[in-house]
Each structure stands twice: as C-alpha cells, then as structure tokens.
Coordinates of C-alpha atoms in Angstrom, one line a residue:
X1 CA -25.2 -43.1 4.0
X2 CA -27.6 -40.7 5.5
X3 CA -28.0 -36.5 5.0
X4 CA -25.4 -36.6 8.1
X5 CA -22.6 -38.4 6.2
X6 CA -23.3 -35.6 3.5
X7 CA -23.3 -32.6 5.6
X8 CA -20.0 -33.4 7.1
X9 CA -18.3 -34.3 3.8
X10 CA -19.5 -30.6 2.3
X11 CA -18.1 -29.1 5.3
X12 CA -15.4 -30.8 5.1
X13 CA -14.7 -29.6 1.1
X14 CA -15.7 -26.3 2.1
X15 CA -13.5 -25.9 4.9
X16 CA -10.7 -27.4 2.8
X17 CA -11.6 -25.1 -0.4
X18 CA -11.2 -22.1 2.1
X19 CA -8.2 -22.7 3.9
X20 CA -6.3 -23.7 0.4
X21 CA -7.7 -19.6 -0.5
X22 CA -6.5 -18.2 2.8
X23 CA -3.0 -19.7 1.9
X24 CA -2.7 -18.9 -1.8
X25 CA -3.5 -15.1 -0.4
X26 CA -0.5 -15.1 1.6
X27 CA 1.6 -16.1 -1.1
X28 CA 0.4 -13.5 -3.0
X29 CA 1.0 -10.7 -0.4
X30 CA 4.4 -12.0 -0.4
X31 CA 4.2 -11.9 -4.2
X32 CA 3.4 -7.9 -3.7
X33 CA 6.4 -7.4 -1.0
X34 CA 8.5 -9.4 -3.7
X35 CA 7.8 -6.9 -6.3
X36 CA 7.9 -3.4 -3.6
X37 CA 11.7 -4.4 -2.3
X38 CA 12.8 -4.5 -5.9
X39 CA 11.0 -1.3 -7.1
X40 CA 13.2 0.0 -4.1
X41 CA 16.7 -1.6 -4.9
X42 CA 16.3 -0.3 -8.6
X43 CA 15.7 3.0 -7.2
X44 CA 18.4 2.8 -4.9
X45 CA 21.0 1.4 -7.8
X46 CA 19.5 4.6 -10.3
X47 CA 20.5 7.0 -7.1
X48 CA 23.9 5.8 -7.3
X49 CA 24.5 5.9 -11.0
X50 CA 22.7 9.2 -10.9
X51 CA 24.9 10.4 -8.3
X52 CA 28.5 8.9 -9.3
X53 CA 27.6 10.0 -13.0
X54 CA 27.7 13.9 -11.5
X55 CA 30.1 13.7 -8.6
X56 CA 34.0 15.2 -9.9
X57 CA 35.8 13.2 -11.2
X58 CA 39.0 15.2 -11.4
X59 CA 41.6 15.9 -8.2
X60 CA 40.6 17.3 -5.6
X61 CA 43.4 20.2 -6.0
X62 CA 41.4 21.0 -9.2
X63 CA 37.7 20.8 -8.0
X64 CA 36.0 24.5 -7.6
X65 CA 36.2 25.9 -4.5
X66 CA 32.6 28.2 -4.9
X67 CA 29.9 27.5 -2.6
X68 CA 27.6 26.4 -5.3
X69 CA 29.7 24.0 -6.3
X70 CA 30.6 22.5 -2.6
X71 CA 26.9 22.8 -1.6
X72 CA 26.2 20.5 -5.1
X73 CA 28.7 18.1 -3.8
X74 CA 27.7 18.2 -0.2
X75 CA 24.1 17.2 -2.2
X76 CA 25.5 14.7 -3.9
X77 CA 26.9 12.9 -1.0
X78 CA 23.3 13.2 1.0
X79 CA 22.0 11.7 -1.8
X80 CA 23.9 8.5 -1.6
X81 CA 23.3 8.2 1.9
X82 CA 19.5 8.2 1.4
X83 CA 20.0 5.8 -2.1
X84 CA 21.7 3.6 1.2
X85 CA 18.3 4.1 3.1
X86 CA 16.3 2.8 0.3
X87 CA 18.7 -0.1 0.3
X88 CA 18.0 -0.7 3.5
X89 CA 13.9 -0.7 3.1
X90 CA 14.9 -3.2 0.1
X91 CA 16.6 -5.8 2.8
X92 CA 14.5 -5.5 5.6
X93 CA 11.6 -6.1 3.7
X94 CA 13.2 -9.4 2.2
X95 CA 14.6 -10.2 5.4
X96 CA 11.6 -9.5 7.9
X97 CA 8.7 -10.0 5.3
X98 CA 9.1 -11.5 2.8
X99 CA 11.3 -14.4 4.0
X100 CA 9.2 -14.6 6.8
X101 CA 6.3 -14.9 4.7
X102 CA 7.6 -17.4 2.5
X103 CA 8.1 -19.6 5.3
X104 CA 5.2 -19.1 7.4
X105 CA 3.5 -20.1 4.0
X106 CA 5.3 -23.3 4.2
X107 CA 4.6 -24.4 7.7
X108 CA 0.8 -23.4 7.1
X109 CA 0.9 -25.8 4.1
X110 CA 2.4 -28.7 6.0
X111 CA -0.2 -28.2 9.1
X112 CA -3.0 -28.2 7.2
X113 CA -2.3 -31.1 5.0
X114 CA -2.0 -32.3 8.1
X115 CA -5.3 -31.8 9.3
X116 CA -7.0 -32.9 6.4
X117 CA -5.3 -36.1 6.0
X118 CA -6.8 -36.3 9.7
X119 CA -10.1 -35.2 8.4
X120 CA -10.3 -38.2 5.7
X121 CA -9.1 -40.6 8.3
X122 CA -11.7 -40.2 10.7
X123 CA -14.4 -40.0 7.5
X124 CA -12.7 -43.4 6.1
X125 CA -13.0 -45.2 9.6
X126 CA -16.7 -44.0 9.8
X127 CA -17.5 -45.0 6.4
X128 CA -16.0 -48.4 6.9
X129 CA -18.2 -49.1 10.2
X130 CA -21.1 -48.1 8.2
X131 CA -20.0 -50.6 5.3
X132 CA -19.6 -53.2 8.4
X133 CA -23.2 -52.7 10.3
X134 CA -25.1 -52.9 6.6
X135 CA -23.5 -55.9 5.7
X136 CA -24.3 -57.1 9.2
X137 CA -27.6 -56.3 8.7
X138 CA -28.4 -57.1 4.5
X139 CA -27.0 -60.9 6.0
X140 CA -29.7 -60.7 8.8
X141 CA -32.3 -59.8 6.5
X142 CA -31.4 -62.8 4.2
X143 CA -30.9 -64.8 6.9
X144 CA -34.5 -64.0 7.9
X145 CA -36.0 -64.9 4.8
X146 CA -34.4 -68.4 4.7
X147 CA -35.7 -69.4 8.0
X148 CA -39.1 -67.7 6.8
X149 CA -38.9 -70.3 3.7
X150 CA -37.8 -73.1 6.2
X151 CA -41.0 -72.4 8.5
X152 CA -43.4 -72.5 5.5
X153 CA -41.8 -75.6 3.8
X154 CA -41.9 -77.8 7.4
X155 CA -45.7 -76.5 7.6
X156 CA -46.6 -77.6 4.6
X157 CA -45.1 -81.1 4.7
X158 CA -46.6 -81.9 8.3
X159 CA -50.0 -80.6 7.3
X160 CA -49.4 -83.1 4.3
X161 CA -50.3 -86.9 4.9
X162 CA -48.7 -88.1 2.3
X163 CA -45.2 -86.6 4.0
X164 CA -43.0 -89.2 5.1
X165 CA -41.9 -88.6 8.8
X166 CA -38.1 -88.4 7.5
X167 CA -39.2 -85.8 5.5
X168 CA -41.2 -83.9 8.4
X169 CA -37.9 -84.2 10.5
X170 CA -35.8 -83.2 8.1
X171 CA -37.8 -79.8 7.3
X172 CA -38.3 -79.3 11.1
X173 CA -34.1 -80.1 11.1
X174 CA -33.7 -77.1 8.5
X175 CA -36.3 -75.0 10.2
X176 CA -34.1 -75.2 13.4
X177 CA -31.0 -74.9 11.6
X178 CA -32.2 -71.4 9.8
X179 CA -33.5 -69.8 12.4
X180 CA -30.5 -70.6 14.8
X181 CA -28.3 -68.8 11.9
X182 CA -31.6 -65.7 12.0
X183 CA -30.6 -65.5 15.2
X184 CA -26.8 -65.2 15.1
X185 CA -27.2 -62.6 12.1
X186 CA -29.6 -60.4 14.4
X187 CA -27.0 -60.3 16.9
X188 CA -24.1 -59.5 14.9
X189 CA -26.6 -57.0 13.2
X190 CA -27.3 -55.2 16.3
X191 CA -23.6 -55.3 17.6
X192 CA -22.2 -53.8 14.2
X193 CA -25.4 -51.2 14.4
X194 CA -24.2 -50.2 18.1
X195 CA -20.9 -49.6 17.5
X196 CA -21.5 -47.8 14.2
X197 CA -24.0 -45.3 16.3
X198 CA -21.2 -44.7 18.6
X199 CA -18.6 -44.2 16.1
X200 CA -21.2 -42.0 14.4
X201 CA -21.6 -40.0 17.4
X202 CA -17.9 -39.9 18.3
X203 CA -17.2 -38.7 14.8
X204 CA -19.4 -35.9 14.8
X205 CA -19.3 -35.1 18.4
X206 CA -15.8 -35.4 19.0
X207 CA -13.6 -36.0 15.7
X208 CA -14.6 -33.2 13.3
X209 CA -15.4 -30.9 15.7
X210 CA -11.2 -31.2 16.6
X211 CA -10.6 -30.9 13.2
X212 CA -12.8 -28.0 12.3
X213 CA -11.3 -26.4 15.2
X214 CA -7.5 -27.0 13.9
X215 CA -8.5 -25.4 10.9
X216 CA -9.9 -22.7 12.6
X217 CA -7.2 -22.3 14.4
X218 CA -5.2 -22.5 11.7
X219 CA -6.9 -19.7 9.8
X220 CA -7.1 -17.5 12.5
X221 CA -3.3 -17.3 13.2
X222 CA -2.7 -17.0 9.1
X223 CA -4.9 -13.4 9.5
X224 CA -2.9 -12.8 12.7
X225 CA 0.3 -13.3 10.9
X226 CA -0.8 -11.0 7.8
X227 CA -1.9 -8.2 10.1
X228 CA 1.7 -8.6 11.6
X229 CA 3.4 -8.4 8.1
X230 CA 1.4 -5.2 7.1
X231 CA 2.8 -3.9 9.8
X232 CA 6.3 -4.5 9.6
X233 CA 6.5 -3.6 6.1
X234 CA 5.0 -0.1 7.1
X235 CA 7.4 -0.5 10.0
X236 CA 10.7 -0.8 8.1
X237 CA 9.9 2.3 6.0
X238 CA 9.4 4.3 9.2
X239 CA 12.5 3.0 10.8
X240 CA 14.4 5.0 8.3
X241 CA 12.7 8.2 7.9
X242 CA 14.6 10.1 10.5
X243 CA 17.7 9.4 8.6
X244 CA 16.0 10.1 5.2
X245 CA 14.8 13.0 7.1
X246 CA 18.8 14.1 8.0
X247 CA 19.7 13.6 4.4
X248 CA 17.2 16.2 3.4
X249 CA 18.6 18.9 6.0
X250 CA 21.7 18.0 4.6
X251 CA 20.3 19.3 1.6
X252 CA 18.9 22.1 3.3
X253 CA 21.5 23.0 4.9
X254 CA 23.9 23.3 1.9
X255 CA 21.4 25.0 -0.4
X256 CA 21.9 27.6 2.9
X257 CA 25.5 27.6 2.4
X258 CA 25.5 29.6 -1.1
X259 CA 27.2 32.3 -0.6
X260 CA 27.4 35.0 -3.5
X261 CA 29.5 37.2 -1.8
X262 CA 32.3 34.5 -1.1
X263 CA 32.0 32.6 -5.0
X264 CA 32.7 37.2 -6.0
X265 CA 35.3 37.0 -3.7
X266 CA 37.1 33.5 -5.0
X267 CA 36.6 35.0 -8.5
X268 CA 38.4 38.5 -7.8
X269 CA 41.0 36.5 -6.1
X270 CA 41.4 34.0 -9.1
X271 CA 41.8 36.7 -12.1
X272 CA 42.7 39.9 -10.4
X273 CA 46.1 41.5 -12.2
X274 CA 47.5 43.7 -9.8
X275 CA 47.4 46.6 -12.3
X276 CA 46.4 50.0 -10.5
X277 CA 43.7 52.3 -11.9
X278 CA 44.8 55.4 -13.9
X279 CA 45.2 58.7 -11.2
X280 CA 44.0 62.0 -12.9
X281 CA 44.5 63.6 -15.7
X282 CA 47.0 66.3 -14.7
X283 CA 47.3 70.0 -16.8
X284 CA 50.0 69.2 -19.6
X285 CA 52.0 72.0 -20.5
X286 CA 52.5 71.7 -24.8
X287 CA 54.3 75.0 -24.8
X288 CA 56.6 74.5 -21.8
X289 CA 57.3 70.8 -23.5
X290 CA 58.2 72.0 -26.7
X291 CA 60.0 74.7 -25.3
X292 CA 62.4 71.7 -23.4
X293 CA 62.7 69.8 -26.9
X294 CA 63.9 72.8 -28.6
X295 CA 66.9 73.5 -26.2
X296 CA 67.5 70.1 -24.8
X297 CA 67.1 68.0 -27.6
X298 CA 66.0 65.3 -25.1
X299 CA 63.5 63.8 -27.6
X300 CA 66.6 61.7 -29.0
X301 CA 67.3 59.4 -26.2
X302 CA 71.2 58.1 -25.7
X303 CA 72.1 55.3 -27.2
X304 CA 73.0 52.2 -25.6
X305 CA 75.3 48.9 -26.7
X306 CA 73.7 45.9 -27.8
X307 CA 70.7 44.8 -30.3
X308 CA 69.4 41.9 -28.2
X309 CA 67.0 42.0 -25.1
X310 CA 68.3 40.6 -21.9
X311 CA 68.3 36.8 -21.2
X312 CA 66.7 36.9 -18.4
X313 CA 64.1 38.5 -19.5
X314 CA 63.6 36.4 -22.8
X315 CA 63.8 33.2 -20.7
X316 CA 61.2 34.7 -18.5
X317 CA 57.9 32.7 -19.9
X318 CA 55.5 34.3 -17.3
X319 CA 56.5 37.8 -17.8
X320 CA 53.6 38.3 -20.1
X321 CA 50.9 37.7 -16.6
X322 CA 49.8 40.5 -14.9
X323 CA 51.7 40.9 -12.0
X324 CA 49.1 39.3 -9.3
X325 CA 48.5 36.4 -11.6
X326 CA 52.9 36.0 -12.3
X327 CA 53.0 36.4 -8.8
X328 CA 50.3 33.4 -7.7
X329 CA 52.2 31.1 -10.4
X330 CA 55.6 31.7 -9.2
X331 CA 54.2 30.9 -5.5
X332 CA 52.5 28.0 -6.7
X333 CA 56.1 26.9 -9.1
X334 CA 58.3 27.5 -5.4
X335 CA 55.4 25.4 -3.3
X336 CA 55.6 22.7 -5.8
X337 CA 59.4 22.5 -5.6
X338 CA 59.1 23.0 -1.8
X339 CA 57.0 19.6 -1.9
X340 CA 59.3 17.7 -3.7
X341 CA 62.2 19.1 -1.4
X342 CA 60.6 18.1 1.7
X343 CA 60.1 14.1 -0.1
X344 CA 63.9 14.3 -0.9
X345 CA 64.9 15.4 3.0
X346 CA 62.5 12.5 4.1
X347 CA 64.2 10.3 1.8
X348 CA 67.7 10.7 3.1
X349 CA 66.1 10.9 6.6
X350 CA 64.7 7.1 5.9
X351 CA 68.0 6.4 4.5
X352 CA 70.2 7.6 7.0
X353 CA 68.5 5.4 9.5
X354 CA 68.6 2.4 7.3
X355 CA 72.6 2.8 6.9
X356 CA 72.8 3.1 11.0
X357 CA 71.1 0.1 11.3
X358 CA 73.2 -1.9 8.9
X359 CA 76.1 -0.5 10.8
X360 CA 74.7 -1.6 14.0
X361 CA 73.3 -5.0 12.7
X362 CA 75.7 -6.0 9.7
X363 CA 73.4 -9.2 9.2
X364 CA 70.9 -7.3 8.0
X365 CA 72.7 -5.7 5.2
X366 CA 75.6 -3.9 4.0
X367 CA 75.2 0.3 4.8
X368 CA 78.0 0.6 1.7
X369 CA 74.8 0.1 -0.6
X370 CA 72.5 2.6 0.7
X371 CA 75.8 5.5 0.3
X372 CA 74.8 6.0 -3.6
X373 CA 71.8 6.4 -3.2
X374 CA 72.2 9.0 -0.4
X375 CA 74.5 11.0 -2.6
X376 CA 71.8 10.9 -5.3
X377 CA 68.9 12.3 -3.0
X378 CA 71.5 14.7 -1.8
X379 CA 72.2 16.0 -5.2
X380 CA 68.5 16.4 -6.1
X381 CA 68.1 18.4 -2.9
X382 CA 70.8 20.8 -3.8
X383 CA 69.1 21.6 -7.3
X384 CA 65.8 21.3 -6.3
X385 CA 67.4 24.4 -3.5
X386 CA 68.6 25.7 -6.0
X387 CA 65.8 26.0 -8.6
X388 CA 63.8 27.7 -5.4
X389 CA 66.2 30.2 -5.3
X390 CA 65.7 31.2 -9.1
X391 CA 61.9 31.3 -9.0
X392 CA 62.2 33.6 -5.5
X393 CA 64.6 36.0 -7.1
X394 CA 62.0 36.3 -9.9
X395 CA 59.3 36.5 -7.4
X396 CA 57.7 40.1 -8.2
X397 CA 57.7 42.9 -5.2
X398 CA 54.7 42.9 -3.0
X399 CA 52.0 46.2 -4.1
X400 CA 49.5 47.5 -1.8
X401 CA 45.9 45.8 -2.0
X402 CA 42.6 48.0 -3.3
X403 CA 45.1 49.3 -6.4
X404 CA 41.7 49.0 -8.0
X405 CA 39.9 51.8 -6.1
X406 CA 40.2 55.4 -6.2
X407 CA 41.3 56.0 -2.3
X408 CA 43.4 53.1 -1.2
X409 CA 40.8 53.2 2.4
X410 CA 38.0 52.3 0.5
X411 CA 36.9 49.0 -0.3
X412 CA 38.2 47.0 -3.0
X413 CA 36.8 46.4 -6.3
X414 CA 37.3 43.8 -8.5
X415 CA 40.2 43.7 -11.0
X416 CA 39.7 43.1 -14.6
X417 CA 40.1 39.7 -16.7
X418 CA 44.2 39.1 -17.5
X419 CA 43.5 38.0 -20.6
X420 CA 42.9 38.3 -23.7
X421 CA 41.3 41.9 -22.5
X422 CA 43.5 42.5 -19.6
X423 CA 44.1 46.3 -20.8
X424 CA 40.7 47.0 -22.5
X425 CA 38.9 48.6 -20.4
X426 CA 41.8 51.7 -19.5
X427 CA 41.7 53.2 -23.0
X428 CA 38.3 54.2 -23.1
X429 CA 38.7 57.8 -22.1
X430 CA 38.3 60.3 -25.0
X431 CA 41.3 62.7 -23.4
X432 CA 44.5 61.5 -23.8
X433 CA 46.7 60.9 -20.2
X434 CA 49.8 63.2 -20.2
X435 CA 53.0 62.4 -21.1
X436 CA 55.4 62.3 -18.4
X437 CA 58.4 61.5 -20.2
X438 CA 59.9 59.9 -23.4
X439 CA 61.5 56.6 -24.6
X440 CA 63.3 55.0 -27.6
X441 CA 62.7 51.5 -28.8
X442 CA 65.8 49.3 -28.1
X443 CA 63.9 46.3 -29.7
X444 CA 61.1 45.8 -31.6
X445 CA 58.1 44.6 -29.9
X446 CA 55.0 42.6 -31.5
X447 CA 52.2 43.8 -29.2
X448 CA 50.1 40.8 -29.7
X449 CA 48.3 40.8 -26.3
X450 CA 45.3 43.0 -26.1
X451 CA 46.3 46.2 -24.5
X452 CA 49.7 46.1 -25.9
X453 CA 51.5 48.4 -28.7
X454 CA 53.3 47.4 -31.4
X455 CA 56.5 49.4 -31.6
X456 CA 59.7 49.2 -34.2
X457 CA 63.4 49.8 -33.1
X458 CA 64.5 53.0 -32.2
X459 CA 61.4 54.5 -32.5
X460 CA 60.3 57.0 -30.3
X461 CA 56.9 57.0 -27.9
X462 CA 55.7 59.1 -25.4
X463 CA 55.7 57.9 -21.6
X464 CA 52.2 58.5 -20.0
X465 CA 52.0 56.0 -17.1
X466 CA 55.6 54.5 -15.2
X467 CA 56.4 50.8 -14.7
X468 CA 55.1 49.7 -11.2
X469 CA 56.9 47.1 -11.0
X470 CA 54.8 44.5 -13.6
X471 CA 57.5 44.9 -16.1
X472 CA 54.8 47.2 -18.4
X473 CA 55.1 50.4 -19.3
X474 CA 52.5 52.7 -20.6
X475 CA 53.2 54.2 -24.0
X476 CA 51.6 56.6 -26.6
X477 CA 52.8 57.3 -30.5
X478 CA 53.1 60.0 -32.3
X479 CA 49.5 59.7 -33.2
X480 CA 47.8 59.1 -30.1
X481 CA 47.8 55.5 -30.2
X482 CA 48.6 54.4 -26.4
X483 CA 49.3 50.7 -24.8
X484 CA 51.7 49.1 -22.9
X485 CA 55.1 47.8 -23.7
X486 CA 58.2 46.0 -22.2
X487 CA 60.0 48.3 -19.6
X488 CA 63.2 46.1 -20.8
X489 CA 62.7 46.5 -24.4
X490 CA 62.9 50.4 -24.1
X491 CA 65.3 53.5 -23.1
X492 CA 63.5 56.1 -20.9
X493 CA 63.8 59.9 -20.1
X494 CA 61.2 60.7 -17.6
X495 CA 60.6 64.8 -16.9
X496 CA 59.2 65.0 -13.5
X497 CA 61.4 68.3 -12.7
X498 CA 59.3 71.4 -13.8
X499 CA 63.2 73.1 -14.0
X500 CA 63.5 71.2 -17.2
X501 CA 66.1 68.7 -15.1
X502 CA 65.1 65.3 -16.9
X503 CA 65.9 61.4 -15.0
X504 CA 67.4 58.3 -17.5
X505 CA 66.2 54.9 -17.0

C-alpha cells in the first residue's frame, strides 16, 4: 500500500498508545486516593486507641472532680469526635473517589476497546479492497501480455508462406480469444480500482475521522472526570472542617475551664479536719496555781470504777478522723444505707402490687408465694432503719465554718492534712500554751498517730486546750511534752474559776 495506508496505521498506534497512557493514569490517581483514605483510617483507629487508652476507667463516683481533670476528659471526648471526622474523610473518599474512579476506569476500558476494534475493522475492510483491485489488476496485466504473445505469434504465421491456413485461423482463433479475456480483466481492473478509490476515500474521509473523534472524545471526558475527582477529594476534606473546627473549641473551651481556685477549693473540702486554730496565749499564773495544789490537793483527780474504756467508744473505728473528715464518712455510711433502704421500700412496693394482682387474677398466680418474700424485704428494712439510726446517733455536732482563721468573719483558710500529720503543724510554737486544768489517765493510750501523746494509767497531764467536740483532748506532761489524747480515756478537773472553784469532767 501507499504512504497513505502508512500514515493512518501510525496514527492509528499512536492514538492507541496514548489513550492506553491516559487510562493507566487514572488508575494510578485512584492508586494515590487508595493509599490517602488508609493513611486516614489508621490515623483515625490510633485516635481512638490513644484516646480509650487515657479515658478513666474507674466509676464515675470515683473519677476526680477538679477542672483539670474534667477539662482532660472533656478533651478526650473531642478528640474521638474528630478521630470520627477522619473516619469520615476515609469513606467518602472510597465512596465518592475512589469507587468512582475505579469504575469510570472500567467503562473507559470497554469504550475504547471498542473503538479500536472499530478502528481495525475499517483498516481490514480497506486493506482487503486494495488486495481485491491489485489482483484485479496483476490478472489484467497478464492477461495483456498473453494477447500481446497471441498478436505476434498470428503475425508471424500469416507473414509466413509456408503456414498452413488452419494454422493462420487457429492463431487468429487465439488472438481473438486473448484479447476478448484482455478485455474482461481491464474491466474488472477498473471496477475493483473504482471502488477501492472510494472506499479509500470513505476511509479516510469519513471512517477514521469518526474514530479519531471517539477517541478524542473519549480522552477529553477522562481529563474532565480527573479534574472532577481532584475536586471532590479536596471537597470531602472541607466538608468536615467546620466540625473538626468545633472539636478544637471544644478543646478551647475546656483548657478555659481550669479553674485553680475551684480544684483549692475541692481540695480544702476533701482533707479539711475541723480542728480550730489555737486562740492566744493567755498570762499563766505558776504561783496562784501552786498555791491551789497546795490547799486543794486537786492535782490527784478522783477515782472512778472500772479499768476498761467504754464500748462504744472501742467499737467506734472512725473515732481516730478528724472530726470534718468522721463527719463526711458517717454521711457518706447513712447515704449508702439510705440507698439500699429506698431499693428495699421499692421492692415491697413492686411486690405489693404483684400480690394484688394475684388476688385479683388468681390465674396468674398464687399471692400466698409472694408473702415470704415480703416479710423478708420488710425485715431488711427494719435493720437497714435501724443501722441509720446508729450511724446518726454517732453523727458528730455541727462546728462553725472558718475554725481555721483568726476572726471567724474573715475568710477561710485551708485546714491541714488529717493524716499522718494532722497535728504537726500546732506544736511549733516555742512558748508553751497554758494549762487550764488537769487530768488522770483512766487507760493507757498508745499515741501512734502523729500529733498524739503516749500516756500510761493513772498518770497525770496537764490540760491546755478542751475537747470541742472531736473526741481529742489537748495534753501536756510533766516535761513539756504536749499532744492530744482521748477525752474518754481520761478524768478531768478543769480551773476556769479564778476563786480557786475547780469543774469535774
């Protein structure tokens, strides 16, 4: 074939070369997407390891109630909500790009198989009318030649004279006979050479042309389809930046809610004992007080019956807690039994209703079943009553707030730790506080909290500071040592009379 048939066939690779490369690139932007969406669901699924890994995992009743530990969890919780964002971002871009990628890719493949199949089929059918016009035409040209020979060879013999005539005829016979069969292959030549110059033309003019302009098609809407796929993916992260944008006030917004003041406050209201400050150091007569002890004799304090401390006390187990902190126990011992109370009236509530509806509906059941049971929630209710009653007769007296300031109208301050230094800090003045009174050991006493003094039976101490109403009194030896002991576990003359008229406790 000609430089025509050549052109078109290069064209026709080049075109199929390119449009082969314009697919394989948007399988590889779909490659990219792939590999984005799962960079954001492992983000997503470290966010929520991260933040289940530091959220509490102990009761609410027991989580901390400071600000900087709510604002932490209130962080915590925004920071799930934007790991769900980037979950989100994850399955749209699967959803909207990828997947739609990933079949666009598909339908482009088909199409332009399509169109090259087309392609061939139109170059086959030309290539066959060109195989059909020079075959036409090699025959015409043999066909030619023959009747060429004939001629000479009918010339010769009737130029000859020693030709017979049946041999002239004969060569004229042939001569006829080849160039009627010259003349048949020219027609056939130029018929097959017409229509192959108008197949030619329709081919080139008409037939690839089309095609070309499929492919071009083709091609174009393949860019048009990318352009809309960078878009969405940048559209998918922006749908959820206003959200992502809430999560971080949220974060703002609790890093604003620390609040020093109120974690002070929850701390002074945690650990404060309820003890009240030392008042001043009044003038302490000696000479007046050994004056009294002379004529008096008050230093031996009566004796009392018995050599064991009361029950009560001894079965007391939070008598050792400052009085604020006995005081939050025992209301947190009576709301605890109040609780299970309220489930036991609830439970004979339920029950009582059951036992009408037996009576009412017999069918359903017999009410003579439910009446131990009734008795048995009625019994726990009268000791759980009853164990309430106990813990409130313990419950210690009410004392005025701000015992830890100097004037009871200023503000507060905060009390000191209960334990293991509950007492340390009121022993730290060099001049001793004066005593106010006198008491004998009834029992002896270990003094093994800080702050307390160790003190044998029927010994005698110095009182320098009353009970108020903690079940502590405030002591000081012989030699100066001073601390608290039990109010129960000693006999007490106090001389608050400046007659000399002494009080027993």
């Amino acid at each position: 074939m000609d430089c025509g048939h050549d052109l078109s066939h290069d064209q026709f690779e080049n075109l199929d070369k390119h449009s082969q490369w314009g697919i394989d690139f948007l399988e590889r932007y779909a490659k990219f997407v792939k590999e984005r969406l799962e960079i954001e669901q492992t983000y997503a699924k470290q966010l929520r390891s991260l933040v289940k890994k530091y959220c509490p995992k102990r009761p609410k009743d027991d989580e901390p109630r400071f600000t900087s530990c709510l604002s932490f969890y209130s962080i915590l919780n925004e920071l799930n909500d934007y790991a769900g964002q980037r979950e989100v971002v994850a399955e749209e871009m699967g959803h909207k790009v990828y997947g739609e990628l990933m079949r666009y890719s598909q339908d482009l493949k088909a199409e332009r198989k399509h169109h090259l199949q087309e392609g061939r089929k139109a170059q086959q059918y030309l290539d066959q009318c060109w195989k059909h016009m020079d075959n036409s035409k090699k025959k015409f040209e043999r066909e030619c030649k023959e009747a060429e020979k004939s001629q000479l060879i009918y010339e010769r013999l009737d130029n000859d004279i020693n030709a017979t005539k049946s041999e002239v005829e004969k060569a004229k016979s042939q001569l006829y006979l080849r160039q009627h069969m010259a003349e048949e292959s020219k027609n056939e030549y130029a018929a097959q050479l017409q229509n192959f110059n108008s197949e030619q033309w329709k081919h080139f003019n008409v037939a690839i042309p089309q095609i070309f302009k499929n492919l071009q098609d083709m091609d174009e809407r393949r860019t048009v389809k990318l352009g809309e796929m960078y878009r969405s993916f940048a559209e998918v992260e922006r749908r959820v930046i206003p959200i992502i944008s809430k999560c971080l006030e949220g974060m703002v917004t609790a890093a604003k809610n620390v609040n020093e003041r109120r974690d002070s406050g929850i701390v002074v209201e945690s650990f404060k004992s309820g003890f009240e400050p030392p008042g001043d150091f009044p003038f302490e007569d000696f000479s007046q007080n050994i004056q009294r002890t002379g004529s008096d004799g008050t230093i031996g304090t009566p004796k009392t019956e018995g050599g064991k401390p009361d029950p009560k006390h001894a079965v007391e187990d939070l008598s050792h807690l400052p009085p604020e902190q006995r005081r939050k126990k025992l209301q947190q011992r009576i709301d605890e039994l109040n609780k299970e109370l309220q489930k036991e009236m609830d439970q004979r509530d339920a029950l009582n209703k059951m036992k009408d509806v037996y009576e009412k509906n017999p069918q359903m059941g017999d009410p003579g079943s439910l009446q131990p049971k009734i008795s048995e929630t009625i019994c726990n209710m009268e000791k759980l009553r009853s164990e309430i009653h106990k813990n409130e007769v313990t419950f210690p007296e009410d004392h005025p707030e701000g015992s830890y300031t100097d004037d009871h109208s200023q503000e507060h301050r905060s009390p000191p730790q209960p334990d293991p230094h509950e007492f340390d800090d009121e022993f730290d003045d060099d001049d001793p506080l004066p005593a106010i009174g006198h008491c004998k050991a009834l029992y002896s006493f270990d003094g093994s909290n800080e702050g307390t003094l160790v003190m044998k039976e029927n010994e005698v101490l110095y009182v320098i500071e009353e009970d108020k109403g903690d079940g502590w009194t405030r002591v000081r030896k012989q030699g100066g040592e001073e601390g608290y002991v039990p109010t129960s576990y000693v006999e007490i003359t106090l001389e608050k009379n400046s007659k000399g008229a002494v009080t027993y406790i």
